[in-house]
Amino acid sequence: MSKLLKLFLVFSIFSLYLNASPEIGQGILEKKLQKGCSISIADLASKHKQKEWKELKDSGKLRVELQKFEPKLKAISDKELPDVFDFLYEYASDSGLFPSCGS
C-alpha cells in the first residue's frame, strides 16, 4: 500500500509540471518579443476574446495570428505553444484580467 501511495504522489506531482501555465506563457512571450516590437504582451493578449483565442488554437492558426500582430516575434516552439495559449486565453479582452509585471 505504501508503494502505491508513493507512486500516486510521484505521478500527481509530475502531472503538475505537464500542465500549461499562463505564467510560463508570459515569460516565453516576454523573451520572444524583441526590443522595438510595436506591441506589449498585454496588448497582444487583449486582441481577441477567450473564445477567439481558443478557436485559433483549435484550428492550428495561433502562430500565424501572433505573427500577424507582431512580425518581429521570435518563433514559438510546439512545446511552448500551450503555455503561450494559456497566457493569451487567461488575459484575453473579455477576461477582466491584466497581467502583472514580473509575475
A tleap script that builds the chain and sets N, CA, C and O, in Angstrom:
source leaprc.protein.ff14SB
mol = sequence {
  NMET SER LYS LEU LEU LYS LEU PHE LEU VAL
  PHE SER ILE PHE SER LEU TYR LEU ASN ALA
  SER PRO GLU ILE GLY GLN GLY ILE LEU GLU
  LYS LYS LEU GLN LYS GLY CYS SER ILE SER
  ILE ALA ASP LEU ALA SER LYS HIE LYS GLN
  LYS GLU TRP LYS GLU LEU LYS ASP SER GLY
  LYS LEU ARG VAL GLU LEU GLN LYS PHE GLU
  PRO LYS LEU LYS ALA ILE SER ASP LYS GLU
  LEU PRO ASP VAL PHE ASP PHE LEU TYR GLU
  TYR ALA SER ASP SER GLY LEU PHE PRO SER
  CYS GLY CSER
}
set mol.1.N position { 0.819 -1.197 0.000 }
set mol.1.CA position { 0.000 0.000 0.000 }
set mol.1.C position { 0.861 1.257 0.000 }
set mol.1.O position { 0.536 2.244 -0.660 }
set mol.2.N position { 1.934 1.213 0.729 }
set mol.2.CA position { 2.825 2.367 0.808 }
set mol.2.C position { 3.451 2.670 -0.554 }
set mol.2.O position { 3.591 3.834 -0.928 }
set mol.3.N position { 3.827 1.628 -1.291 }
set mol.3.CA position { 4.412 1.828 -2.623 }
set mol.3.C position { 3.392 2.444 -3.580 }
set mol.3.O position { 3.728 3.309 -4.389 }
set mol.4.N position { 2.179 2.000 -3.480 }
set mol.4.CA position { 1.118 2.529 -4.333 }
set mol.4.C position { 0.871 4.011 -4.039 }
set mol.4.O position { 0.674 4.806 -4.958 }
set mol.5.N position { 0.883 4.367 -2.787 }
set mol.5.CA position { 0.692 5.764 -2.395 }
set mol.5.C position { 1.846 6.629 -2.896 }
set mol.5.O position { 1.627 7.726 -3.408 }
set mol.6.N position { 3.065 6.137 -2.749 }
set mol.6.CA position { 4.235 6.880 -3.230 }
set mol.6.C position { 4.173 7.066 -4.742 }
set mol.6.O position { 4.459 8.148 -5.256 }
set mol.7.N position { 3.802 6.018 -5.439 }
set mol.7.CA position { 3.691 6.088 -6.889 }
set mol.7.C position { 2.626 7.104 -7.303 }
set mol.7.O position { 2.827 7.875 -8.241 }
set mol.8.N position { 1.519 7.102 -6.614 }
set mol.8.CA position { 0.456 8.067 -6.888 }
set mol.8.C position { 0.946 9.497 -6.674 }
set mol.8.O position { 0.673 10.374 -7.493 }
set mol.9.N position { 1.658 9.734 -5.594 }
set mol.9.CA position { 2.175 11.071 -5.305 }
set mol.9.C position { 3.176 11.524 -6.359 }
set mol.9.O position { 3.159 12.682 -6.776 }
set mol.10.N position { 4.042 10.626 -6.788 }
set mol.10.CA position { 5.026 10.966 -7.821 }
set mol.10.C position { 4.313 11.353 -9.111 }
set mol.10.O position { 4.655 12.364 -9.724 }
set mol.11.N position { 3.344 10.577 -9.526 }
set mol.11.CA position { 2.606 10.885 -10.755 }
set mol.11.C position { 1.788 12.165 -10.616 }
set mol.11.O position { 1.664 12.928 -11.574 }
set mol.12.N position { 1.239 12.402 -9.445 }
set mol.12.CA position { 0.465 13.629 -9.224 }
set mol.12.C position { 1.345 14.861 -9.344 }
set mol.12.O position { 0.972 15.840 -9.990 }
set mol.13.N position { 2.505 14.810 -8.724 }
set mol.13.CA position { 3.429 15.945 -8.781 }
set mol.13.C position { 3.949 16.131 -10.199 }
set mol.13.O position { 4.029 17.257 -10.690 }
set mol.14.N position { 4.302 15.038 -10.854 }
set mol.14.CA position { 4.815 15.113 -12.220 }
set mol.14.C position { 3.778 15.694 -13.172 }
set mol.14.O position { 4.121 16.451 -14.080 }
set mol.15.N position { 2.523 15.346 -12.971 }
set mol.15.CA position { 1.475 15.839 -13.871 }
set mol.15.C position { 1.287 17.345 -13.749 }
set mol.15.O position { 0.854 17.990 -14.703 }
set mol.16.N position { 1.602 17.910 -12.602 }
set mol.16.CA position { 1.509 19.360 -12.442 }
set mol.16.C position { 2.469 20.076 -13.380 }
set mol.16.O position { 2.165 21.161 -13.876 }
set mol.17.N position { 3.624 19.471 -13.621 }
set mol.17.CA position { 4.613 20.084 -14.497 }
set mol.17.C position { 4.252 19.941 -15.970 }
set mol.17.O position { 4.785 20.666 -16.809 }
set mol.18.N position { 3.372 19.033 -16.286 }
set mol.18.CA position { 2.975 18.826 -17.672 }
set mol.18.C position { 1.863 19.773 -18.109 }
set mol.18.O position { 1.633 19.950 -19.305 }
set mol.19.N position { 1.185 20.371 -17.166 }
set mol.19.CA position { 0.094 21.283 -17.494 }
set mol.19.C position { 0.640 22.617 -17.968 }
set mol.19.O position { 1.662 23.095 -17.477 }
set mol.20.N position { -0.050 23.205 -18.922 }
set mol.20.CA position { 0.348 24.520 -19.417 }
set mol.20.C position { 0.058 25.566 -18.346 }
set mol.20.O position { -0.800 25.375 -17.484 }
set mol.21.N position { 0.789 26.671 -18.418 }
set mol.21.CA position { 0.683 27.689 -17.385 }
set mol.21.C position { 0.710 29.089 -17.985 }
set mol.21.O position { 1.578 29.393 -18.803 }
set mol.22.N position { -0.232 29.949 -17.587 }
set mol.22.CA position { -0.208 31.331 -18.076 }
set mol.22.C position { 1.064 32.071 -17.669 }
set mol.22.O position { 1.574 32.898 -18.426 }
set mol.23.N position { 1.575 31.775 -16.472 }
set mol.23.CA position { 2.782 32.450 -16.006 }
set mol.23.C position { 3.983 32.081 -16.874 }
set mol.23.O position { 4.798 32.936 -17.218 }
set mol.24.N position { 4.081 30.809 -17.219 }
set mol.24.CA position { 5.173 30.376 -18.093 }
set mol.24.C position { 4.997 31.001 -19.471 }
set mol.24.O position { 5.967 31.448 -20.082 }
set mol.25.N position { 3.765 31.034 -19.958 }
set mol.25.CA position { 3.483 31.661 -21.253 }
set mol.25.C position { 3.862 33.126 -21.274 }
set mol.25.O position { 4.364 33.627 -22.281 }
set mol.26.N position { 3.623 33.820 -20.167 }
set mol.26.CA position { 4.004 35.229 -20.073 }
set mol.26.C position { 5.518 35.364 -20.190 }
set mol.26.O position { 6.012 36.237 -20.904 }
set mol.27.N position { 6.248 34.510 -19.496 }
set mol.27.CA position { 7.708 34.553 -19.568 }
set mol.27.C position { 8.222 34.268 -20.967 }
set mol.27.O position { 9.165 34.908 -21.431 }
set mol.28.N position { 7.603 33.307 -21.637 }
set mol.28.CA position { 8.006 32.973 -23.006 }
set mol.28.C position { 7.793 34.173 -23.919 }
set mol.28.O position { 8.681 34.537 -24.690 }
set mol.29.N position { 6.624 34.782 -23.832 }
set mol.29.CA position { 6.340 35.938 -24.691 }
set mol.29.C position { 7.256 37.115 -24.375 }
set mol.29.O position { 7.678 37.832 -25.282 }
set mol.30.N position { 7.567 37.321 -23.099 }
set mol.30.CA position { 8.485 38.407 -22.741 }
set mol.30.C position { 9.851 38.196 -23.379 }
set mol.30.O position { 10.496 39.152 -23.809 }
set mol.31.N position { 10.291 36.941 -23.440 }
set mol.31.CA position { 11.589 36.637 -24.055 }
set mol.31.C position { 11.529 36.718 -25.577 }
set mol.31.O position { 12.490 37.135 -26.223 }
set mol.32.N position { 10.403 36.319 -26.139 }
set mol.32.CA position { 10.286 36.246 -27.599 }
set mol.32.C position { 10.025 37.600 -28.254 }
set mol.32.O position { 10.402 37.816 -29.406 }
set mol.33.N position { 9.385 38.507 -27.526 }
set mol.33.CA position { 9.151 39.838 -28.088 }
set mol.33.C position { 10.450 40.624 -28.010 }
set mol.33.O position { 10.970 40.875 -26.923 }
set mol.34.N position { 10.959 41.005 -29.147 }
set mol.34.CA position { 12.223 41.720 -29.207 }
set mol.34.C position { 12.024 43.186 -28.864 }
set mol.34.O position { 10.921 43.723 -28.962 }
set mol.35.N position { 13.112 43.817 -28.462 }
set mol.35.CA position { 13.060 45.260 -28.248 }
set mol.35.C position { 12.707 45.909 -29.575 }
set mol.35.O position { 13.182 45.497 -30.633 }
set mol.36.N position { 11.884 46.909 -29.501 }
set mol.36.CA position { 11.456 47.576 -30.719 }
set mol.36.C position { 10.176 47.013 -31.300 }
set mol.36.O position { 9.697 47.488 -32.330 }
set mol.37.N position { 9.619 46.006 -30.651 }
set mol.37.CA position { 8.340 45.473 -31.116 }
set mol.37.C position { 7.261 46.515 -30.852 }
set mol.37.O position { 7.354 47.310 -29.917 }
set mol.38.N position { 6.266 46.490 -31.674 }
set mol.38.CA position { 5.227 47.522 -31.611 }
set mol.38.C position { 4.100 47.193 -30.637 }
set mol.38.O position { 3.166 47.983 -30.495 }
set mol.39.N position { 4.168 46.044 -29.963 }
set mol.39.CA position { 3.052 45.618 -29.119 }
set mol.39.C position { 3.584 45.010 -27.822 }
set mol.39.O position { 4.626 44.354 -27.817 }
set mol.40.N position { 2.864 45.233 -26.729 }
set mol.40.CA position { 3.227 44.609 -25.454 }
set mol.40.C position { 2.498 43.269 -25.346 }
set mol.40.O position { 1.562 43.001 -26.099 }
set mol.41.N position { 2.933 42.436 -24.408 }
set mol.41.CA position { 2.264 41.142 -24.270 }
set mol.41.C position { 0.830 41.324 -23.777 }
set mol.41.O position { -0.049 40.542 -24.139 }
set mol.42.N position { 0.587 42.336 -22.964 }
set mol.42.CA position { -0.786 42.595 -22.500 }
set mol.42.C position { -1.675 43.019 -23.666 }
set mol.42.O position { -2.815 42.570 -23.786 }
set mol.43.N position { -1.141 43.888 -24.523 }
set mol.43.CA position { -1.908 44.314 -25.698 }
set mol.43.C position { -2.148 43.142 -26.644 }
set mol.43.O position { -3.217 43.026 -27.244 }
set mol.44.N position { -1.154 42.284 -26.772 }
set mol.44.CA position { -1.278 41.116 -27.638 }
set mol.44.C position { -2.411 40.213 -27.149 }
set mol.44.O position { -3.248 39.780 -27.942 }
set mol.45.N position { -2.437 39.931 -25.856 }
set mol.45.CA position { -3.475 39.057 -25.299 }
set mol.45.C position { -4.863 39.658 -25.464 }
set mol.45.O position { -5.838 38.932 -25.656 }
set mol.46.N position { -4.955 40.978 -25.390 }
set mol.46.CA position { -6.273 41.618 -25.456 }
set mol.46.C position { -6.788 41.813 -26.882 }
set mol.46.O position { -7.847 42.409 -27.078 }
set mol.47.N position { -6.061 41.326 -27.866 }
set mol.47.CA position { -6.504 41.455 -29.257 }
set mol.47.C position { -7.712 40.581 -29.577 }
set mol.47.O position { -8.432 40.841 -30.540 }
set mol.48.N position { -7.935 39.541 -28.765 }
set mol.48.CA position { -9.061 38.638 -29.004 }
set mol.48.C position { -9.757 38.300 -27.698 }
set mol.48.O position { -9.202 38.477 -26.613 }
set mol.49.N position { -10.980 37.812 -27.824 }
set mol.49.CA position { -11.719 37.270 -26.690 }
set mol.49.C position { -11.259 35.830 -26.472 }
set mol.49.O position { -10.619 35.237 -27.341 }
set mol.50.N position { -11.588 35.275 -25.309 }
set mol.50.CA position { -11.164 33.913 -24.985 }
set mol.50.C position { -11.628 32.909 -26.034 }
set mol.50.O position { -10.858 32.042 -26.447 }
set mol.51.N position { -12.869 33.020 -26.463 }
set mol.51.CA position { -13.414 32.090 -27.460 }
set mol.51.C position { -12.617 32.166 -28.765 }
set mol.51.O position { -12.363 31.147 -29.406 }
set mol.52.N position { -12.228 33.376 -29.147 }
set mol.52.CA position { -11.472 33.555 -30.396 }
set mol.52.C position { -10.072 32.951 -30.286 }
set mol.52.O position { -9.597 32.311 -31.224 }
set mol.53.N position { -9.405 33.154 -29.132 }
set mol.53.CA position { -8.080 32.541 -28.948 }
set mol.53.C position { -8.198 31.016 -29.008 }
set mol.53.O position { -7.351 30.347 -29.600 }
set mol.54.N position { -9.252 30.468 -28.393 }
set mol.54.CA position { -9.442 29.013 -28.411 }
set mol.54.C position { -9.676 28.509 -29.830 }
set mol.54.O position { -9.132 27.476 -30.219 }
set mol.55.N position { -10.476 29.226 -30.599 }
set mol.55.CA position { -10.730 28.826 -31.988 }
set mol.55.C position { -9.440 28.854 -32.812 }
set mol.55.O position { -9.212 27.975 -33.643 }
set mol.56.N position { -8.606 29.858 -32.584 }
set mol.56.CA position { -7.325 29.939 -33.300 }
set mol.56.C position { -6.426 28.765 -32.933 }
set mol.56.O position { -5.779 28.177 -33.800 }
set mol.57.N position { -6.387 28.426 -31.650 }
set mol.57.CA position { -5.569 27.286 -31.215 }
set mol.57.C position { -6.096 25.988 -31.818 }
set mol.57.O position { -5.332 25.190 -32.360 }
set mol.58.N position { -7.400 25.786 -31.718 }
set mol.58.CA position { -8.005 24.546 -32.209 }
set mol.58.C position { -7.858 24.380 -33.718 }
set mol.58.O position { -7.767 23.257 -34.214 }
set mol.59.N position { -7.835 25.485 -34.442 }
set mol.59.CA position { -7.702 25.414 -35.900 }
set mol.59.C position { -6.242 25.377 -36.358 }
set mol.59.O position { -5.965 25.235 -37.549 }
set mol.60.N position { -5.304 25.505 -35.404 }
set mol.60.CA position { -3.884 25.470 -35.753 }
set mol.60.C position { -3.356 26.780 -36.320 }
set mol.60.O position { -2.282 26.807 -36.922 }
set mol.61.N position { -4.098 27.862 -36.135 }
set mol.61.CA position { -3.708 29.152 -36.716 }
set mol.61.C position { -3.166 30.141 -35.681 }
set mol.61.O position { -3.023 31.328 -35.973 }
set mol.62.N position { -2.867 29.660 -34.491 }
set mol.62.CA position { -2.424 30.554 -33.422 }
set mol.62.C position { -1.094 31.230 -33.755 }
set mol.62.O position { -0.950 32.437 -33.561 }
set mol.63.N position { -0.129 30.470 -34.252 }
set mol.63.CA position { 1.179 31.054 -34.603 }
set mol.63.C position { 1.040 32.126 -35.683 }
set mol.63.O position { 1.654 33.190 -35.599 }
set mol.64.N position { 0.233 31.836 -36.688 }
set mol.64.CA position { 0.027 32.785 -37.789 }
set mol.64.C position { -0.573 34.079 -37.248 }
set mol.64.O position { -0.169 35.172 -37.643 }
set mol.65.N position { -1.533 33.947 -36.348 }
set mol.65.CA position { -2.181 35.126 -35.771 }
set mol.65.C position { -1.189 35.952 -34.955 }
set mol.65.O position { -1.208 37.182 -35.019 }
set mol.66.N position { -0.337 35.297 -34.200 }
set mol.66.CA position { 0.663 36.021 -33.409 }
set mol.66.C position { 1.624 36.780 -34.316 }
set mol.66.O position { 1.968 37.929 -34.040 }
set mol.67.N position { 2.055 36.144 -35.389 }
set mol.67.CA position { 2.966 36.797 -36.339 }
set mol.67.C position { 2.281 37.972 -37.032 }
set mol.67.O position { 2.932 38.956 -37.381 }
set mol.68.N position { 0.974 37.868 -37.229 }
set mol.68.CA position { 0.230 38.950 -37.873 }
set mol.68.C position { 0.266 40.210 -37.004 }
set mol.68.O position { 0.433 41.319 -37.512 }
set mol.69.N position { 0.109 40.029 -35.703 }
set mol.69.CA position { 0.118 41.182 -34.799 }
set mol.69.C position { 1.521 41.715 -34.557 }
set mol.69.O position { 1.707 42.918 -34.378 }
set mol.70.N position { 2.514 40.825 -34.550 }
set mol.70.CA position { 3.886 41.264 -34.308 }
set mol.70.C position { 4.857 40.446 -35.156 }
set mol.70.O position { 5.293 39.372 -34.743 }
set mol.71.N position { 5.192 40.954 -36.339 }
set mol.71.CA position { 6.091 40.231 -37.238 }
set mol.71.C position { 7.479 39.970 -36.648 }
set mol.71.O position { 8.158 39.034 -37.070 }
set mol.72.N position { 7.909 40.780 -35.682 }
set mol.72.CA position { 9.232 40.596 -35.083 }
set mol.72.C position { 9.253 39.522 -33.993 }
set mol.72.O position { 10.311 39.229 -33.438 }
set mol.73.N position { 8.108 38.941 -33.686 }
set mol.73.CA position { 8.032 37.913 -32.652 }
set mol.73.C position { 8.867 36.709 -33.069 }
set mol.73.O position { 8.697 36.176 -34.166 }
set mol.74.N position { 9.768 36.286 -32.188 }
set mol.74.CA position { 10.598 35.112 -32.475 }
set mol.74.C position { 9.722 33.860 -32.481 }
set mol.74.O position { 8.654 33.831 -31.870 }
set mol.75.N position { 10.188 32.837 -33.175 }
set mol.75.CA position { 9.427 31.596 -33.331 }
set mol.75.C position { 9.094 30.966 -31.977 }
set mol.75.O position { 9.920 30.947 -31.065 }
set mol.76.N position { 7.887 30.459 -31.867 }
set mol.76.CA position { 7.420 29.777 -30.665 }
set mol.76.C position { 7.362 28.288 -30.982 }
set mol.76.O position { 6.734 27.879 -31.959 }
set mol.77.N position { 8.021 27.479 -30.153 }
set mol.77.CA position { 8.097 26.042 -30.403 }
set mol.77.C position { 6.773 25.354 -30.060 }
set mol.77.O position { 5.908 25.928 -29.399 }
set mol.78.N position { 6.640 24.108 -30.527 }
set mol.78.CA position { 5.449 23.312 -30.210 }
set mol.78.C position { 5.318 23.125 -28.700 }
set mol.78.O position { 4.210 23.103 -28.162 }
set mol.79.N position { 6.448 22.991 -28.029 }
set mol.79.CA position { 6.446 22.797 -26.578 }
set mol.79.C position { 5.974 24.060 -25.852 }
set mol.79.O position { 5.304 23.973 -24.823 }
set mol.80.N position { 6.320 25.218 -26.382 }
set mol.80.CA position { 5.965 26.491 -25.743 }
set mol.80.C position { 4.533 26.933 -26.032 }
set mol.80.O position { 3.944 27.680 -25.251 }
set mol.81.N position { 3.981 26.481 -27.135 }
set mol.81.CA position { 2.678 26.966 -27.589 }
set mol.81.C position { 1.540 26.787 -26.574 }
set mol.81.O position { 0.734 27.705 -26.422 }
set mol.82.N position { 1.435 25.644 -25.870 }
set mol.82.CA position { 0.347 25.522 -24.885 }
set mol.82.C position { 0.426 26.571 -23.771 }
set mol.82.O position { -0.602 27.088 -23.334 }
set mol.83.N position { 1.638 26.884 -23.312 }
set mol.83.CA position { 1.795 27.898 -22.271 }
set mol.83.C position { 1.451 29.283 -22.804 }
set mol.83.O position { 0.806 30.076 -22.118 }
set mol.84.N position { 1.881 29.570 -24.022 }
set mol.84.CA position { 1.570 30.860 -24.641 }
set mol.84.C position { 0.058 30.988 -24.811 }
set mol.84.O position { -0.517 32.038 -24.521 }
set mol.85.N position { -0.583 29.921 -25.282 }
set mol.85.CA position { -2.042 29.949 -25.412 }
set mol.85.C position { -2.700 30.213 -24.062 }
set mol.85.O position { -3.611 31.036 -23.969 }
set mol.86.N position { -2.250 29.527 -23.017 }
set mol.86.CA position { -2.852 29.732 -21.696 }
set mol.86.C position { -2.741 31.186 -21.251 }
set mol.86.O position { -3.670 31.727 -20.652 }
set mol.87.N position { -1.607 31.819 -21.543 }
set mol.87.CA position { -1.453 33.238 -21.207 }
set mol.87.C position { -2.448 34.081 -22.000 }
set mol.87.O position { -3.153 34.915 -21.431 }
set mol.88.N position { -2.504 33.863 -23.310 }
set mol.88.CA position { -3.404 34.645 -24.164 }
set mol.88.C position { -4.858 34.458 -23.748 }
set mol.88.O position { -5.627 35.419 -23.713 }
set mol.89.N position { -5.230 33.232 -23.437 }
set mol.89.CA position { -6.596 32.917 -23.023 }
set mol.89.C position { -6.913 33.565 -21.671 }
set mol.89.O position { -7.979 34.153 -21.487 }
set mol.90.N position { -5.978 33.447 -20.738 }
set mol.90.CA position { -6.172 33.988 -19.385 }
set mol.90.C position { -6.369 35.504 -19.391 }
set mol.90.O position { -7.150 36.040 -18.605 }
set mol.91.N position { -5.652 36.191 -20.287 }
set mol.91.CA position { -5.682 37.656 -20.311 }
set mol.91.C position { -6.344 38.218 -21.572 }
set mol.91.O position { -6.033 39.328 -22.004 }
set mol.92.N position { -7.251 37.447 -22.149 }
set mol.92.CA position { -7.994 37.902 -23.330 }
set mol.92.C position { -8.836 39.127 -22.977 }
set mol.92.O position { -9.038 39.442 -21.805 }
set mol.93.N position { -9.316 39.804 -24.003 }
set mol.93.CA position { -10.037 41.070 -23.792 }
set mol.93.C position { -11.281 40.922 -22.924 }
set mol.93.O position { -11.672 41.874 -22.249 }
set mol.94.N position { -11.906 39.757 -22.928 }
set mol.94.CA position { -13.127 39.570 -22.142 }
set mol.94.C position { -12.885 38.891 -20.791 }
set mol.94.O position { -13.839 38.522 -20.106 }
set mol.95.N position { -11.616 38.722 -20.403 }
set mol.95.CA position { -11.323 38.018 -19.154 }
set mol.95.C position { -11.432 38.911 -17.922 }
set mol.95.O position { -11.667 38.426 -16.816 }
set mol.96.N position { -11.260 40.222 -18.118 }
set mol.96.CA position { -11.276 41.131 -16.979 }
set mol.96.C position { -9.977 41.139 -16.200 }
set mol.96.O position { -9.885 41.784 -15.155 }
set mol.97.N position { -8.970 40.431 -16.691 }
set mol.97.CA position { -7.674 40.355 -16.018 }
set mol.97.C position { -6.623 41.114 -16.808 }
set mol.97.O position { -6.750 41.302 -18.017 }
set mol.98.N position { -5.588 41.545 -16.108 }
set mol.98.CA position { -4.463 42.228 -16.743 }
set mol.98.C position { -3.188 41.650 -16.159 }
set mol.98.O position { -3.054 41.584 -14.937 }
set mol.99.N position { -2.239 41.226 -16.999 }
set mol.99.CA position { -1.019 40.605 -16.469 }
set mol.99.C position { -0.171 41.607 -15.691 }
set mol.99.O position { -0.043 42.770 -16.072 }
set mol.100.N position { 0.402 41.123 -14.595 }
set mol.100.CA position { 1.283 41.991 -13.817 }
set mol.100.C position { 2.713 41.822 -14.302 }
set mol.100.O position { 3.064 40.784 -14.864 }
set mol.101.N position { 3.515 42.812 -14.093 }
set mol.101.CA position { 4.920 42.750 -14.492 }
set mol.101.C position { 5.668 41.806 -13.566 }
set mol.101.O position { 5.475 41.816 -12.351 }
set mol.102.N position { 6.523 40.995 -14.165 }
set mol.102.CA position { 7.415 40.157 -13.391 }
set mol.102.C position { 6.769 39.039 -12.613 }
set mol.102.O position { 7.391 38.497 -11.699 }
set mol.103.N position { 5.545 38.671 -12.939 }
set mol.103.CA position { 4.931 37.564 -12.206 }
set mol.103.C position { 5.167 36.255 -12.895 }
set mol.103.O position { 4.719 35.214 -12.414 }
savepdb mol mol.pdb
quit
